[in-house]
Each structure stands twice: as C-alpha cells, then as structure tokens.
Tab-separated table of C-alpha atoms in Angstrom:
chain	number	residue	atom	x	y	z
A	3	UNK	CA	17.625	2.474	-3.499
A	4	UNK	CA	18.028	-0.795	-0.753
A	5	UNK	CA	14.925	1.131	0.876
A	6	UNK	CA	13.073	1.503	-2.338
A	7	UNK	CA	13.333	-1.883	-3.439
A	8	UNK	CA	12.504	-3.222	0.558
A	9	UNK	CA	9.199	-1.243	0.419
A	10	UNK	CA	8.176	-2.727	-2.550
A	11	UNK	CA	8.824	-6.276	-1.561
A	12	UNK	CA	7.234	-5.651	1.683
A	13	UNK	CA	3.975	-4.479	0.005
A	14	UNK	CA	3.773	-7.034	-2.700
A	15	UNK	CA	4.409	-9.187	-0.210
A	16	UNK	CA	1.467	-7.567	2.314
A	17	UNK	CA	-0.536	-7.049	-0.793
A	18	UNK	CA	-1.071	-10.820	-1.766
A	19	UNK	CA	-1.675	-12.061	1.280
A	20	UNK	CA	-4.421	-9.042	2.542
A	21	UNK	CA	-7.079	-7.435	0.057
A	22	UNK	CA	-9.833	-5.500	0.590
A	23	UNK	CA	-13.369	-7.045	0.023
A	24	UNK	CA	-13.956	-7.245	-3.980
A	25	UNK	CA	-17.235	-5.338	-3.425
A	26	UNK	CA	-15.308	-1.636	-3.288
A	27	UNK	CA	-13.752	-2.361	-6.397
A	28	UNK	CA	-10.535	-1.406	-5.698
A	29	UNK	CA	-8.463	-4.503	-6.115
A	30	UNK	CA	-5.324	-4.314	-3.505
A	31	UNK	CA	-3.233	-7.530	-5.106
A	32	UNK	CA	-3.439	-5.629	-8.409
A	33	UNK	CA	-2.242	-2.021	-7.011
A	34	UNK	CA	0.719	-3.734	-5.419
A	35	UNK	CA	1.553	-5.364	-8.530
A	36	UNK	CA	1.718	-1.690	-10.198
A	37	UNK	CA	3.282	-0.244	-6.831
A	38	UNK	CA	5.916	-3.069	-7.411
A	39	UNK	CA	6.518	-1.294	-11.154
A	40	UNK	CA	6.533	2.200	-10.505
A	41	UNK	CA	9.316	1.607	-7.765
A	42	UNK	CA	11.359	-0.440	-10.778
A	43	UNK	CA	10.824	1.940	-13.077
A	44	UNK	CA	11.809	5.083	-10.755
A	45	UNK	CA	15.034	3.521	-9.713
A	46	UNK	CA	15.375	2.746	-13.120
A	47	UNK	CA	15.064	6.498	-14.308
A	48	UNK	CA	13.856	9.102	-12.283
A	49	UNK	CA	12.219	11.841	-14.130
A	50	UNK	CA	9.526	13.488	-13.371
A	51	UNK	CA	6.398	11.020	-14.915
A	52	UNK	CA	8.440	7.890	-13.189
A	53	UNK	CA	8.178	10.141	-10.016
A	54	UNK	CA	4.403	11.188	-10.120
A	55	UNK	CA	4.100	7.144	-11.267
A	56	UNK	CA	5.635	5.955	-8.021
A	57	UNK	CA	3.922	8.915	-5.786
A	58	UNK	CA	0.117	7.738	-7.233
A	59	UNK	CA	0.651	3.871	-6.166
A	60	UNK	CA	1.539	4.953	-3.012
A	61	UNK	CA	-1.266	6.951	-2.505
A	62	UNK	CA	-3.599	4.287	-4.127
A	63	UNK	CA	-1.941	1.249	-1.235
A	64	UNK	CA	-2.682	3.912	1.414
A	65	UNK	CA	-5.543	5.803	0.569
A	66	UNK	CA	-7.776	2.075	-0.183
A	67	UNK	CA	-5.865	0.187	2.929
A	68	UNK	CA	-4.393	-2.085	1.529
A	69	UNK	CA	-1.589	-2.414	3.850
A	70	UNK	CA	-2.881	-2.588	7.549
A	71	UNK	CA	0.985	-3.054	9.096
A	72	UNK	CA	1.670	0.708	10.314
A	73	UNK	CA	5.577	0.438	10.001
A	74	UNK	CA	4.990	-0.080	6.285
A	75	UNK	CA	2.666	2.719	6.216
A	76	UNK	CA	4.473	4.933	7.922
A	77	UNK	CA	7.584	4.382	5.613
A	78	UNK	CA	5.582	4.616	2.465
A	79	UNK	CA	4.194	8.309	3.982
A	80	UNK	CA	8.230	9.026	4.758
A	81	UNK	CA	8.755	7.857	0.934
A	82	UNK	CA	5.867	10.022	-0.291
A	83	UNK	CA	7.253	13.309	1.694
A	84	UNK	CA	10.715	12.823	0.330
A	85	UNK	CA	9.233	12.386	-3.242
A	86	UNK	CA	7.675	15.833	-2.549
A	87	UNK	CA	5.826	16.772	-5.870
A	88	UNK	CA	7.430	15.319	-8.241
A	89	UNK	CA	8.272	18.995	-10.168
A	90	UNK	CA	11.319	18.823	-10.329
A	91	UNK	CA	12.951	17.677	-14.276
A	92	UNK	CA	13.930	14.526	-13.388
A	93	UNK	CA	15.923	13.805	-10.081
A	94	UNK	CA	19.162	13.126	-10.466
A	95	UNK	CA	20.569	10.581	-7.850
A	96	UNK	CA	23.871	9.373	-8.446
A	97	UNK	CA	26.415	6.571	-6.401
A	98	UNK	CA	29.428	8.158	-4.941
A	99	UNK	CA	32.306	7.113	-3.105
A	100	UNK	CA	34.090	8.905	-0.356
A	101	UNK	CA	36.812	7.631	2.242
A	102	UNK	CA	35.500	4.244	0.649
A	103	UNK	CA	31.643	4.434	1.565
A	104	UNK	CA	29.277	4.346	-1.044
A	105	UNK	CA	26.431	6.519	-0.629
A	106	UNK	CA	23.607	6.915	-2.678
A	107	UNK	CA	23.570	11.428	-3.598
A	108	UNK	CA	20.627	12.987	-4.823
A	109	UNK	CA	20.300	16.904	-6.478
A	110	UNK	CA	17.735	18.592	-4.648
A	111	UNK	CA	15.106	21.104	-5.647
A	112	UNK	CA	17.077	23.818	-4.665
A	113	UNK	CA	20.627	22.386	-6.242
A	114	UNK	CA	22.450	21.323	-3.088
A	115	UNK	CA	23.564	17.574	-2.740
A	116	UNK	CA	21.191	15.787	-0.429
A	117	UNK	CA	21.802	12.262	1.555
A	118	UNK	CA	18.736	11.174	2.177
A	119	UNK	CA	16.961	14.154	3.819
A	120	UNK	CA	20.118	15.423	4.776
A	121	UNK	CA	21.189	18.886	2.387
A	122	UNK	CA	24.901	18.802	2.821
A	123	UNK	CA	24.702	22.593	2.156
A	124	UNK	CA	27.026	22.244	-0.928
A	125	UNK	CA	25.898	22.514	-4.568
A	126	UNK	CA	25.450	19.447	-6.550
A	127	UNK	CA	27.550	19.749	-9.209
A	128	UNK	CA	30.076	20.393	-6.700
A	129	UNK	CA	29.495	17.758	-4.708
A	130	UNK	CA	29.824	15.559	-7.925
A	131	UNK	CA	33.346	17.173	-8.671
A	132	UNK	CA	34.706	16.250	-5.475
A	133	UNK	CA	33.028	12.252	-5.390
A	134	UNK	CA	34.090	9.345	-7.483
A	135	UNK	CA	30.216	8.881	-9.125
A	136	UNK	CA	28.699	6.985	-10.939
C-alpha cells in the first residue's frame, strides 16, 4: 500500500508541475488529480470497479504523457501488470503478521497467497489461518 500511495504522490506531484499543451485537450493536472482518487479509493476497497478505476488513470497518465520521468513510468507499467484485468471479485489484500513482520498478503486469481508478485504456493485461506490478519 506504501508503494501505492508513493506513486500517487509522485504523479500528482509530476502532474502539477508538467502538462501537456491545452491544445490536445487532454488536461494532465486534472488526470492526476483523478489518478490521485482511484489509488485512495482502491486501497480503500478493492473490488473489481475500484480496480478497473485505478487501471484507466494509469493508462490515461501514460498513454497522454503526462509523466516524462521514466522511473515513474516504469513503476506505474509494473502497477498496471500486477493489477492484471481487474476480473477478479474484488481482491482481497489483507495485513498479516509473522515472526513480527508485517506484510501486506493478497488472494490471487488462482487462490494462493501472493506477496507482492511472489505466489507463496499455499492457498489463501490457509495462509490466513496460519497469520495474525487483519
């Protein structure tokens, strides 16, 4: 969620200070207000509309240029793969504790407990069972 919330700040950040000329129409300070949103209300609740919310202001900061700094780019692209499609039912992403790290557990498409990209090759619910989460 850290990662989330430093993207966004990054790009509203990126997005007021650099905008695309106002004849194309698109208007970059605007899109990063919305990209600022849909990350709040994704990390808020992530279903699946939330999901597809967050995916399409992505794609609108990238596909207009509105960010020119490639390290932001290239995480928003690494955000946008790990979002995948967004068909899932909602993506459940829980806070668990193990041997006193807190680590932020998401269920994946196909069920398994995932750390980031990582599948830990053990089911959810399981993992869930085992974790103090919250």
């Amino acid at each position: 969620m850290k990662k989330l919330m430093y993207i966004a700040v990054s790009i509203l950040a990126l997005g007021l200070t650099h905008c695309k000329s106002d004849d194309d129409g698109f208007d970059c300070n605007a899109a990063a207000v919305t990209l600022g949103d849909a990350v709040t209300a994704y990390s808020e609740n992530n279903t699946t509309a939330t999901c597809q919310d967050y995916k399409e202001a992505i794609e609108d900061q990238i596909n207009n240029n509105c960010i020119t700094d490639e390290e932001t780019v290239e995480a928003l692209q690494l955000e946008l793969r790990q979002l995948g499609d967004c068909t899932f039912s909602g993506r459940v992403c829980l806070s668990c504790t193990n041997s006193n790290v807190v680590e932020t557990v998401c269920r994946g498409e196909n069920g398994n407990a995932f750390i980031d990209d990582r599948d830990l090759d053990i089911p959810f619910e399981r993992y869930v069972e085992l974790s103090s989460c919250e």
